[in-house]
């Protein structure tokens, strides 16, 4: 006979066998809460715990690390479900969808293979940024707010990535804009940081206005806010209004991804802490616009004019961004303009893809960029702590002096330049390959994209090479010291035994020196600051991804034709990269800080450091006309107010003067009239 404990155990086992919550074979979870929910909710939970409970910085750091790690496991779980067939593509968020005859609001998440990969990249970069941020801002009194904002930023980006509804996309989109404003202005006591945060907020808000109009137009015509439903409707019913709506969306994407003419805010955003810059540039904010265009790519295929406009804007952006990156005096701003160029490159690639090619190749480069750009920003932050700044004079020779950072910085710059077989080379070459196939098909946007890519490939290699030469530069004294050591190691001098005895130090009978000089005190060992080992492991992981991430093309989650490369185009690209690298190396010879850009005129470098004076253009075309219009409105309002007050004053004056003329006593006629009325009333009542 079984004991009660055994009966209870067997009953529970039977229930689990009949209705398991977790299917260990497919990874499917039979609950309302799904891994896609957790990828968004866990970072949000971390932010709320840090903000609501006044915990010390150390406790806040552990909270965001733990929730960040769990937030990384959630998309990893989605990968497991996708491999085993247990993935739920449509996941509800607020229960029953809102539906009416005019509009349906499903408010669902839509989990796709590209969305899963992007969610993994966002969670990984965010986790490394949180770990690095604790070390970088160790003594910052506002670290708690920084950590909470980064966690909320991550949740907003995950919502955009996994969203299947334009309403949810707008929520994540706006939340990222607010978080970027807070992070850029983290050091609010500095005027430059405050100005940069205001500028980022205003520029992106200005670009978002038509973005909302475009999304509303797409949803209202399709009578649904579901992104798959919108794509299905407009793909079957392409109209001229679709082109207008997509142009509005391109405007919003240009603001978020820093395309021309909204590119200037991203360089000024470098006033924020370096970990915040790594997050904004690598995996959130600027990447959101590119990812959204990849989701809506089927609509751009049936709207060639909108696609051509995107190709022109992105093509100009990628070339201008690369030129300004090469001329920057601050290496952190060099990376910022590099991000502008890379975002333009990806959107150019999206616009130039052939009709039959999916946007997987562009998303692959988005993943590569997330890895090496986060690594480069964090390494520049590390070196800035060691050398005291990010300008060329400070950073010159930093990697040579602190050699342990060499392979991390080198792997990031090599991936950025597109050197084989690193991740950046694989992803960039696939984009170039597909764009030239579009040229062969005769697509107008592909021609524009091809011209931009031909120009930007050597320019990217040029500014990456310039940064490496500055970071590895050796001074004249360092080079002479190395040469002296080499000369001494090769010189041989014959010394006789008697010379050694005569020139040797005198000793006593026991062989001890007769004159013992006091030994110098050992100099105190200088301990250079460096991140803790978990953070260094995270940086190493980003470096490994930058090196070997190209193997992702072999995965079943990406639909990429990598078996038929155009070897002539590949060889031409590598020759252009090599030529650019050699030219920059030649220009850097015999310069004070190993800076090739110092050969160029000072006015040109100053012009680039000011962002090509786009601020003046903003003032001339936007700020001053708005101020003039505001002045006209203010004067008209003042005149109207004075007129209203004059009417009241005039009425009061007229009443006062009339009162003076009137005596206040009733006239004889008025008394007679009143008496007549009263008499007539009395007679009427009496005779009735």
XYZ file of C-alpha atoms in Angstrom:
688
model
C 0.000 0.000 0.000
C 1.333 3.433 -0.985
C 1.965 6.100 1.580
C 0.187 9.497 1.287
C 3.446 11.091 0.174
C 3.835 8.579 -2.657
C 0.210 9.053 -3.719
C 0.680 12.837 -3.862
C 3.916 12.476 -5.820
C 2.366 10.105 -8.350
C -0.671 12.391 -8.774
C 1.492 15.396 -9.485
C 3.576 13.384 -11.945
C 0.419 12.265 -13.727
C -0.829 15.846 -14.003
C 2.516 16.972 -15.378
C 2.506 14.137 -17.905
C -1.018 14.937 -19.050
C -0.644 18.708 -19.285
C 3.003 19.781 -19.115
C 3.712 23.497 -18.790
C 7.064 23.189 -20.573
C 7.620 20.895 -23.513
C 11.251 19.893 -23.132
C 11.380 18.667 -26.720
C 10.269 21.846 -28.502
C 10.781 24.393 -25.730
C 7.135 25.486 -26.011
C 5.705 27.130 -22.898
C 2.002 26.555 -22.200
C 1.452 29.804 -20.303
C 0.229 33.303 -21.035
C 3.732 34.557 -20.267
C 6.100 33.734 -23.130
C 9.861 34.245 -23.609
C 9.086 37.154 -25.938
C 7.280 38.841 -23.043
C 10.220 38.185 -20.734
C 12.686 39.776 -23.155
C 10.768 43.059 -22.684
C 9.548 42.735 -19.092
C 12.795 41.704 -17.402
C 14.757 44.878 -18.292
C 11.674 46.897 -17.358
C 11.538 45.120 -14.008
C 15.201 45.928 -13.396
C 14.586 49.618 -14.119
C 11.560 49.756 -11.799
C 13.369 47.999 -8.948
C 16.287 50.426 -9.164
C 14.053 53.496 -9.316
C 11.412 52.531 -6.738
C 13.737 51.169 -4.071
C 16.439 53.585 -2.949
C 19.152 50.958 -3.034
C 22.917 51.709 -2.989
C 24.839 51.795 -6.249
C 26.299 48.338 -5.676
C 22.853 46.794 -5.171
C 21.471 48.668 -8.196
C 24.353 47.328 -10.296
C 23.585 43.750 -9.283
C 19.871 44.217 -10.000
C 20.430 45.444 -13.570
C 23.078 42.777 -14.184
C 20.831 39.940 -13.025
C 17.781 41.176 -14.934
C 20.003 41.875 -17.943
C 21.392 38.346 -17.887
C 17.910 36.876 -17.560
C 16.832 39.208 -20.359
C 19.568 37.637 -22.505
C 18.335 34.131 -21.680
C 14.827 35.044 -22.915
C 15.801 35.531 -26.617
C 18.138 32.548 -26.252
C 15.040 30.588 -25.278
C 13.358 31.868 -28.448
C 16.325 30.542 -30.425
C 15.814 27.122 -28.803
C 12.091 27.197 -29.618
C 12.824 28.210 -33.210
C 15.259 25.322 -33.647
C 12.884 22.757 -32.094
C 9.623 23.942 -33.648
C 7.983 25.273 -30.485
C 7.997 28.964 -31.400
C 4.787 31.003 -31.152
C 5.006 33.701 -33.801
C 1.964 35.720 -32.672
C 1.837 36.475 -28.963
C -0.912 38.587 -27.327
C 0.029 41.345 -24.924
C -3.144 42.736 -23.309
C -5.608 39.890 -23.774
C -8.506 40.203 -26.245
C -7.644 42.355 -29.301
C -9.561 45.604 -29.675
C -11.736 45.399 -32.788
C -14.369 47.555 -34.489
C -15.806 48.086 -37.938
C -13.321 50.883 -38.633
C -10.095 49.588 -37.106
C -8.622 46.499 -35.456
C -5.923 46.759 -32.790
C -4.464 43.293 -32.165
C -1.646 44.684 -29.953
C 0.357 41.497 -30.465
C 4.036 40.666 -30.585
C 5.285 39.135 -33.813
C 8.320 36.916 -33.303
C 10.354 36.342 -36.477
C 13.741 34.785 -37.128
C 15.340 38.188 -37.752
C 13.648 39.605 -34.675
C 15.083 36.806 -32.518
C 18.636 37.476 -33.728
C 18.240 41.200 -33.207
C 16.804 40.664 -29.712
C 19.844 38.548 -28.805
C 22.202 41.292 -29.997
C 20.324 44.001 -28.079
C 20.313 41.969 -24.854
C 24.018 41.063 -25.133
C 25.211 44.603 -25.850
C 23.013 45.980 -23.072
C 24.418 43.499 -20.557
C 28.029 44.373 -21.433
C 27.197 48.093 -21.276
C 25.659 47.663 -17.826
C 28.745 45.849 -16.554
C 31.098 48.421 -18.081
C 28.955 51.302 -16.854
C 29.306 50.202 -13.222
C 33.105 50.457 -13.534
C 33.116 53.609 -15.662
C 30.660 55.505 -13.436
C 31.744 53.934 -10.154
C 31.791 57.208 -8.194
C 28.978 58.905 -10.095
C 26.201 59.980 -7.685
C 23.631 59.522 -10.469
C 24.658 55.987 -11.380
C 21.291 54.558 -10.270
C 19.355 56.718 -12.705
C 21.848 55.841 -15.449
C 21.489 52.089 -14.874
C 17.686 52.309 -14.740
C 17.543 54.375 -17.948
C 19.789 51.914 -19.791
C 17.530 49.038 -18.698
C 14.419 50.922 -19.815
C 16.147 51.804 -23.095
C 16.817 48.108 -23.669
C 13.177 47.190 -22.979
C 11.983 49.860 -25.445
C 14.262 48.545 -28.200
C 13.144 44.972 -27.544
C 9.541 46.140 -27.876
C 10.293 47.692 -31.276
C 12.131 44.555 -32.421
C 9.452 42.090 -31.314
C 6.421 44.273 -32.037
C 3.734 43.063 -34.400
C 1.603 46.188 -34.044
C 2.338 49.791 -35.000
C 0.883 51.025 -31.695
C 3.433 48.978 -29.747
C 6.129 50.151 -32.154
C 5.235 53.776 -31.443
C 5.362 53.167 -27.692
C 8.866 51.691 -27.921
C 9.914 54.360 -30.438
C 8.899 57.231 -28.155
C 10.309 55.595 -25.045
C 13.702 55.314 -26.749
C 13.597 58.995 -27.633
C 12.981 59.934 -24.009
C 15.705 57.583 -22.721
C 18.243 58.978 -25.199
C 17.433 62.499 -23.995
C 18.106 61.453 -20.379
C 21.315 59.538 -21.155
C 22.847 62.224 -23.365
C 22.148 64.846 -20.701
C 23.355 62.620 -17.839
C 25.993 65.166 -16.829
C 23.405 67.935 -16.735
C 25.709 70.298 -14.841
C 27.625 70.824 -18.116
C 26.081 73.230 -20.617
C 27.291 71.180 -23.608
C 25.568 68.041 -22.315
C 22.306 69.906 -21.774
C 22.480 71.440 -25.239
C 23.207 68.073 -26.852
C 20.267 66.419 -25.098
C 17.899 69.242 -26.132
C 19.159 69.034 -29.694
C 18.705 65.262 -29.919
C 15.200 65.523 -28.492
C 14.066 68.366 -30.758
C 15.582 66.999 -33.977
C 14.138 63.518 -33.509
C 10.751 64.985 -32.472
C 10.694 67.100 -35.624
C 11.379 64.030 -37.760
C 8.843 61.933 -35.840
C 5.897 64.185 -36.767
C 5.620 62.896 -40.373
C 6.534 59.417 -39.103
C 3.299 59.286 -37.082
C 1.316 60.523 -40.070
C 2.774 57.762 -42.246
C 1.982 54.983 -39.786
C -1.547 56.306 -39.238
C -2.095 56.419 -43.002
C -0.905 52.831 -43.441
C -3.080 51.566 -40.583
C -6.210 53.547 -41.470
C -6.298 52.330 -45.072
C -5.572 48.735 -44.051
C -8.098 49.036 -41.155
C -5.668 47.310 -38.813
C -2.632 48.209 -36.766
C -1.115 44.747 -37.239
C 2.185 45.035 -39.106
C 1.706 41.724 -41.000
C -1.844 42.832 -41.848
C -0.617 46.218 -43.121
C 2.039 44.570 -45.273
C -0.475 42.083 -46.689
C -3.026 44.804 -47.543
C -0.671 47.261 -49.192
C 1.240 44.558 -51.079
C -2.059 43.542 -52.681
C -3.356 47.121 -53.177
C -0.426 49.427 -54.014
C -1.572 53.034 -54.419
C -0.039 56.474 -54.733
C -0.907 57.112 -51.095
C 1.465 54.284 -50.142
C 4.382 56.250 -51.586
C 3.407 59.323 -49.565
C 3.053 57.283 -46.379
C 6.428 55.595 -46.898
C 8.096 58.955 -47.546
C 6.749 60.115 -44.174
C 8.165 56.974 -42.559
C 11.518 57.570 -44.272
C 11.553 61.012 -42.669
C 11.089 59.486 -39.207
C 13.731 56.860 -39.886
C 16.102 59.605 -41.047
C 15.672 61.308 -37.689
C 16.282 58.190 -35.605
C 19.111 56.786 -37.761
C 20.758 60.219 -38.253
C 20.404 60.485 -42.019
C 20.808 63.747 -43.902
C 19.514 66.321 -42.991
C 19.066 65.131 -39.379
C 22.575 63.716 -38.955
C 24.124 66.356 -36.725
C 22.522 65.391 -33.404
C 24.314 62.048 -33.222
C 27.821 63.542 -33.102
C 26.767 66.021 -30.415
C 25.332 63.105 -28.422
C 28.939 62.191 -27.556
C 28.556 64.568 -24.614
C 26.869 61.693 -22.801
C 28.829 58.971 -20.931
C 30.719 56.562 -23.166
C 28.647 53.480 -22.129
C 25.507 55.375 -23.141
C 27.107 56.187 -26.501
C 27.915 52.506 -26.998
C 24.291 51.543 -26.386
C 22.782 54.286 -28.564
C 25.146 53.682 -31.496
C 25.380 49.910 -31.414
C 22.104 48.224 -30.518
C 19.361 50.811 -29.909
C 18.021 54.141 -31.175
C 19.874 54.483 -34.487
C 19.486 50.759 -35.203
C 15.711 50.990 -34.653
C 15.112 52.916 -37.868
C 17.145 50.507 -39.964
C 15.405 47.493 -38.460
C 11.951 49.010 -39.035
C 12.731 49.602 -42.706
C 13.826 45.959 -43.002
C 10.455 44.901 -41.528
C 8.557 47.128 -43.986
C 10.814 46.163 -46.906
C 7.969 44.418 -48.837
C 6.136 47.756 -49.004
C 9.195 49.542 -50.415
C 9.315 46.959 -53.200
C 5.920 48.164 -54.509
C 6.767 51.865 -54.007
C 9.869 52.512 -56.171
C 9.783 56.295 -55.716
C 9.969 55.995 -51.941
C 12.780 53.469 -52.356
C 14.689 55.848 -54.624
C 14.284 58.685 -52.099
C 15.619 56.404 -49.363
C 18.579 55.424 -51.554
C 19.473 59.067 -52.264
C 19.250 60.157 -48.614
C 21.134 57.130 -47.320
C 23.755 57.297 -50.089
C 24.567 60.934 -49.331
C 24.653 60.151 -45.615
C 27.066 57.234 -45.855
C 29.598 59.192 -47.930
C 29.351 62.444 -45.953
C 29.552 60.547 -42.659
C 32.708 58.726 -43.761
C 34.396 61.952 -44.893
C 33.594 63.724 -41.624
C 34.741 60.691 -39.622
C 38.190 60.848 -41.233
C 38.563 64.542 -40.352
C 37.510 64.403 -36.688
C 39.985 65.537 -34.050
C 38.186 63.563 -31.325
C 38.268 59.767 -31.730
C 34.951 59.414 -29.971
C 33.366 61.694 -32.564
C 35.161 59.715 -35.249
C 33.210 56.682 -34.082
C 30.013 58.757 -33.988
C 30.346 59.835 -37.615
C 31.297 56.270 -38.430
C 27.895 55.228 -37.066
C 26.214 57.815 -39.280
C 28.072 56.374 -42.265
C 27.280 52.772 -41.366
C 23.563 53.483 -40.875
C 23.540 55.129 -44.271
C 25.345 52.116 -45.727
C 22.736 49.697 -44.375
C 19.766 51.748 -45.539
C 21.455 52.222 -48.916
C 21.780 48.455 -49.118
C 18.090 48.005 -48.255
C 17.099 50.430 -51.001
C 19.382 48.762 -53.553
C 18.462 45.113 -52.995
C 16.908 43.244 -55.913
C 13.197 42.510 -55.663
C 13.696 38.794 -55.010
C 16.212 39.257 -52.170
C 15.139 39.476 -48.554
C 16.671 42.069 -46.220
C 18.583 39.396 -44.280
C 21.961 40.591 -45.569
C 21.346 44.078 -44.170
C 20.191 42.716 -40.808
C 23.371 40.626 -40.779
C 25.453 43.806 -41.093
C 23.291 45.406 -38.405
C 24.275 42.541 -36.092
C 27.947 42.895 -37.055
C 27.827 46.634 -36.453
C 26.244 46.104 -33.026
C 29.203 43.922 -32.031
C 32.202 45.878 -33.256
C 30.781 49.360 -32.625
C 29.875 48.569 -29.009
C 33.368 47.104 -28.568
C 35.070 50.182 -30.046
C 33.107 52.683 -27.975
C 33.735 50.799 -24.744
C 37.440 50.425 -25.541
C 37.731 54.148 -26.268
C 36.086 54.727 -22.895
C 38.597 52.429 -21.218
C 41.548 54.163 -22.898
C 40.097 57.587 -22.066
C 40.178 56.657 -18.374
C 43.848 55.697 -18.751
C 45.050 58.688 -20.783
C 42.597 61.378 -19.679
C 40.683 62.208 -22.857
C 39.634 61.149 -26.352
C 41.269 63.823 -28.526
C 44.141 62.797 -30.800
C 46.846 64.302 -28.577
C 45.659 62.243 -25.603
C 44.923 59.000 -27.461
C 48.146 58.967 -29.489
C 50.071 55.804 -28.594
C 47.477 54.686 -26.032
C 47.301 51.126 -27.359
C 51.101 50.885 -27.513
C 51.409 52.009 -23.899
C 48.555 49.803 -22.686
C 49.243 46.763 -24.818
C 46.563 44.568 -23.219
C 43.938 46.558 -25.117
C 45.641 45.943 -28.460
C 43.786 42.864 -29.683
C 40.394 44.209 -28.564
C 40.802 47.537 -30.357
C 42.417 45.849 -33.357
C 39.607 43.328 -33.847
C 36.994 46.092 -33.694
C 38.763 48.334 -36.211
C 39.511 45.452 -38.576
C 35.844 44.438 -38.554
C 34.832 48.065 -39.156
C 37.225 48.357 -42.110
C 35.887 45.130 -43.630
C 39.050 43.026 -43.550
C 38.509 39.325 -44.307
C 37.527 37.017 -42.750
C 36.040 39.184 -39.993
C 32.326 39.693 -39.454
C 32.315 43.179 -40.980
C 33.849 41.906 -44.210
C 31.305 39.098 -44.619
C 28.252 41.264 -43.999
C 29.425 44.275 -46.003
C 30.563 42.195 -48.973
C 27.192 40.429 -49.138
C 25.419 43.794 -49.293
C 27.704 44.985 -52.094
C 27.191 41.732 -53.968
C 23.385 41.974 -53.835
C 23.328 45.670 -54.764
C 25.347 45.017 -57.916
C 22.888 42.249 -58.796
C 20.199 44.927 -58.528
C 22.236 47.086 -60.914
C 22.246 44.201 -63.366
C 18.440 44.118 -63.077
C 18.263 47.809 -64.004
C 16.825 49.168 -60.704
C 17.305 52.931 -60.311
C 17.799 52.760 -56.555
C 20.457 50.074 -57.045
C 22.488 52.427 -59.272
C 22.444 55.095 -56.554
C 23.344 52.533 -53.890
C 26.200 51.116 -55.967
C 27.807 54.543 -56.430
C 27.575 55.251 -52.704
C 29.062 51.863 -51.768
C 31.964 52.246 -54.200
C 32.873 55.526 -52.500
C 32.304 54.521 -48.884
C 34.282 51.253 -48.838
C 37.758 52.869 -49.168
C 36.694 55.807 -46.983
C 35.712 53.425 -44.182
C 39.077 51.694 -44.403
C 40.789 55.097 -44.398
C 39.321 56.395 -41.136
C 39.692 52.986 -39.449
C 43.371 52.932 -40.467
C 43.824 56.498 -39.276
C 42.400 55.637 -35.833
C 44.672 52.586 -35.554
C 47.798 54.566 -36.489
C 46.994 57.233 -33.907
C 46.375 54.654 -31.176
C 49.563 52.693 -31.955
C 51.809 55.710 -32.600
C 55.277 55.719 -31.036
C 57.091 58.938 -30.123
C 60.621 59.686 -31.329
C 62.074 58.820 -27.908
C 60.211 55.492 -27.852
C 61.477 54.572 -31.307
C 65.072 55.593 -30.425
C 64.902 53.535 -27.234
C 63.813 50.479 -29.195
C 66.612 51.015 -31.719
C 69.209 51.424 -28.949
C 68.099 48.174 -27.339
C 68.349 46.398 -30.672
C 71.816 47.853 -31.324
C 73.027 46.845 -27.865
C 71.712 43.337 -28.336
C 73.729 42.945 -31.534
C 77.009 44.547 -30.384
C 79.868 42.340 -29.137
C 82.895 43.762 -27.260
C 86.074 41.855 -26.358
C 87.056 42.310 -22.691
C 90.236 40.792 -21.177
C 90.368 39.017 -17.840
C 92.879 41.530 -16.376
C 90.616 44.422 -17.412
C 87.775 42.871 -15.489
C 89.991 42.450 -12.398
C 91.444 45.959 -12.598
C 88.143 47.747 -13.334
C 86.137 45.618 -10.945
C 84.885 46.870 -7.606
C 87.366 46.298 -4.694
C 86.342 43.482 -2.326
C 87.519 42.140 1.032
C 88.972 38.713 1.736
C 85.517 37.202 1.595
C 84.688 38.741 -1.777
C 82.260 41.316 -0.389
C 82.333 44.917 -1.699
C 84.308 47.252 0.508
C 81.963 50.170 -0.156
C 78.355 49.152 0.159
C 76.014 51.750 -1.293
C 72.500 51.842 0.105
C 69.990 50.136 -2.128
C 67.471 52.529 -3.621
C 63.953 52.219 -2.329
C 61.690 50.453 -4.800
C 59.296 52.756 -6.578
C 55.674 52.160 -5.709
C 53.939 49.981 -8.256
C 51.466 51.919 -10.341
C 48.187 50.032 -10.643
C 46.362 51.192 -13.740
C 42.567 51.146 -13.640
C 40.941 48.410 -15.640
C 37.465 46.898 -15.681
C 36.803 43.807 -13.531
C 37.227 40.391 -15.106
C 33.506 39.810 -15.939
C 33.476 43.063 -17.871
C 36.706 42.136 -19.672
C 35.120 38.794 -20.552
C 32.162 40.667 -22.047
C 34.513 42.814 -24.116
C 36.349 39.691 -25.224
C 33.047 38.117 -26.266
C 32.228 41.164 -28.401
C 35.704 40.897 -29.963
C 35.185 37.210 -30.750
C 31.830 37.999 -32.338
C 33.488 40.716 -34.432
C 36.056 38.168 -35.605
C 34.011 35.029 -36.184
C 30.420 36.248 -36.374
C 30.410 35.806 -40.137
C 29.749 32.108 -39.576
C 26.160 33.158 -38.866
C 25.467 32.985 -42.620
C 25.512 29.204 -42.248
C 22.591 29.279 -39.801
C 19.056 28.357 -40.918
C 17.685 31.679 -39.599
C 19.144 33.731 -42.441
C 18.112 33.451 -46.075
C 21.363 34.522 -47.734
C 22.945 33.406 -50.994
C 26.602 33.160 -50.023
C 27.518 30.352 -52.407
C 27.741 32.513 -55.534
C 29.923 35.533 -54.766
C 31.099 37.864 -57.508
C 34.825 37.420 -56.995
C 35.779 40.328 -59.238
C 33.787 42.731 -57.070
C 35.261 41.190 -53.902
C 38.801 41.586 -55.244
C 38.145 45.170 -56.340
C 36.832 46.030 -52.875
C 39.874 44.528 -51.163
C 42.212 46.428 -53.485
C 40.390 49.674 -52.679
C 40.716 48.940 -48.947
C 44.436 48.171 -49.299
C 45.066 51.318 -51.352
C 43.254 53.481 -48.808
C 45.211 51.927 -45.953
C 48.560 52.472 -47.672
C 47.707 56.077 -48.520
C 46.755 56.844 -44.913
C 49.930 55.152 -43.686
C 52.013 57.291 -46.026
C 50.290 60.465 -44.846
C 50.886 59.592 -41.186
C 54.677 59.262 -41.550
C 56.652 61.964 -39.702
C 53.592 63.466 -38.054
C 53.668 64.410 -34.391
C 50.872 62.121 -33.256
C 50.726 59.659 -36.147
C 47.635 61.452 -37.462
C 47.224 61.347 -41.225
C 44.476 63.982 -41.093
C 46.988 66.553 -39.772
C 48.346 66.801 -43.333
C 45.067 68.379 -44.421
C 44.333 72.115 -44.040
C 43.350 73.258 -40.560
C 40.228 75.067 -41.740
C 38.944 71.844 -43.293
C 39.478 69.852 -40.065
C 37.874 72.616 -38.012
C 34.927 72.707 -40.401
C 34.478 68.933 -39.990
C 34.796 69.124 -36.201
C 31.888 71.585 -36.220
C 29.786 69.021 -38.071
C 30.058 70.847 -41.414
C 28.335 73.839 -39.777
C 24.944 72.193 -39.982
C 23.995 74.075 -36.823
C 24.198 77.326 -38.763
C 21.992 75.815 -41.442
C 19.479 74.800 -38.776
C 19.519 78.352 -37.425
C 19.097 79.900 -40.870
C 16.385 77.572 -42.177
C 14.486 76.617 -39.027
C 15.282 78.553 -35.871
C 15.346 82.094 -37.250
C 12.210 81.751 -39.422
C 10.384 80.248 -36.447
C 11.601 83.078 -34.222
C 10.477 85.647 -36.816
C 7.078 83.983 -37.107
C 6.817 83.848 -33.337
C 7.669 87.572 -33.185
C 4.967 88.409 -35.738
C 2.411 86.331 -33.831
C 3.451 87.936 -30.538
C 3.095 91.440 -32.000
C -0.295 90.593 -33.523
C -1.418 89.144 -30.208
C -0.235 92.262 -28.391
C -2.118 94.466 -30.859
C -5.261 92.386 -30.437
C -4.955 92.550 -26.670
C -4.468 96.310 -26.784
C -7.540 96.598 -29.031
C -9.713 94.593 -26.641
C -8.511 96.650 -23.703
C -9.158 99.857 -25.708
C -12.779 98.813 -26.302
C -13.325 98.341 -22.588
C -11.592 101.597 -21.750
C -13.602 103.461 -24.410
C -16.900 102.052 -23.145
C -15.994 103.081 -19.578
C -15.024 106.586 -20.723
C -18.277 106.971 -22.690
C -20.302 105.836 -19.704
C -18.483 108.262 -17.432
C -19.090 111.223 -19.726
C -22.767 110.292 -20.255
C -23.218 110.097 -16.498
C -21.905 113.614 -16.126
C -24.398 114.990 -18.692
C -27.401 113.179 -17.137
C -28.775 114.806 -13.916
C -30.264 111.628 -12.491
C -33.836 113.119 -12.117
C -36.687 111.658 -14.270
C -38.144 113.962 -16.910
C -41.846 115.124 -16.970
C -42.589 113.042 -20.047
C -41.181 109.877 -18.470
C -43.293 110.425 -15.319
C -46.430 111.010 -17.406
C -45.765 107.854 -19.445
C -45.312 105.768 -16.317
C -48.496 107.103 -14.762
C -50.416 106.399 -17.950
C -49.206 102.794 -18.035
C -50.201 102.246 -14.416
C -53.630 103.863 -14.939
C -54.319 101.767 -18.020
C -53.441 98.632 -16.075
C -55.750 99.506 -13.193
C -58.678 100.346 -15.495
C -58.170 97.144 -17.408
C -58.290 94.985 -14.310
C -61.286 96.871 -12.885
C -63.436 96.829 -16.032
C -62.621 93.175 -16.732
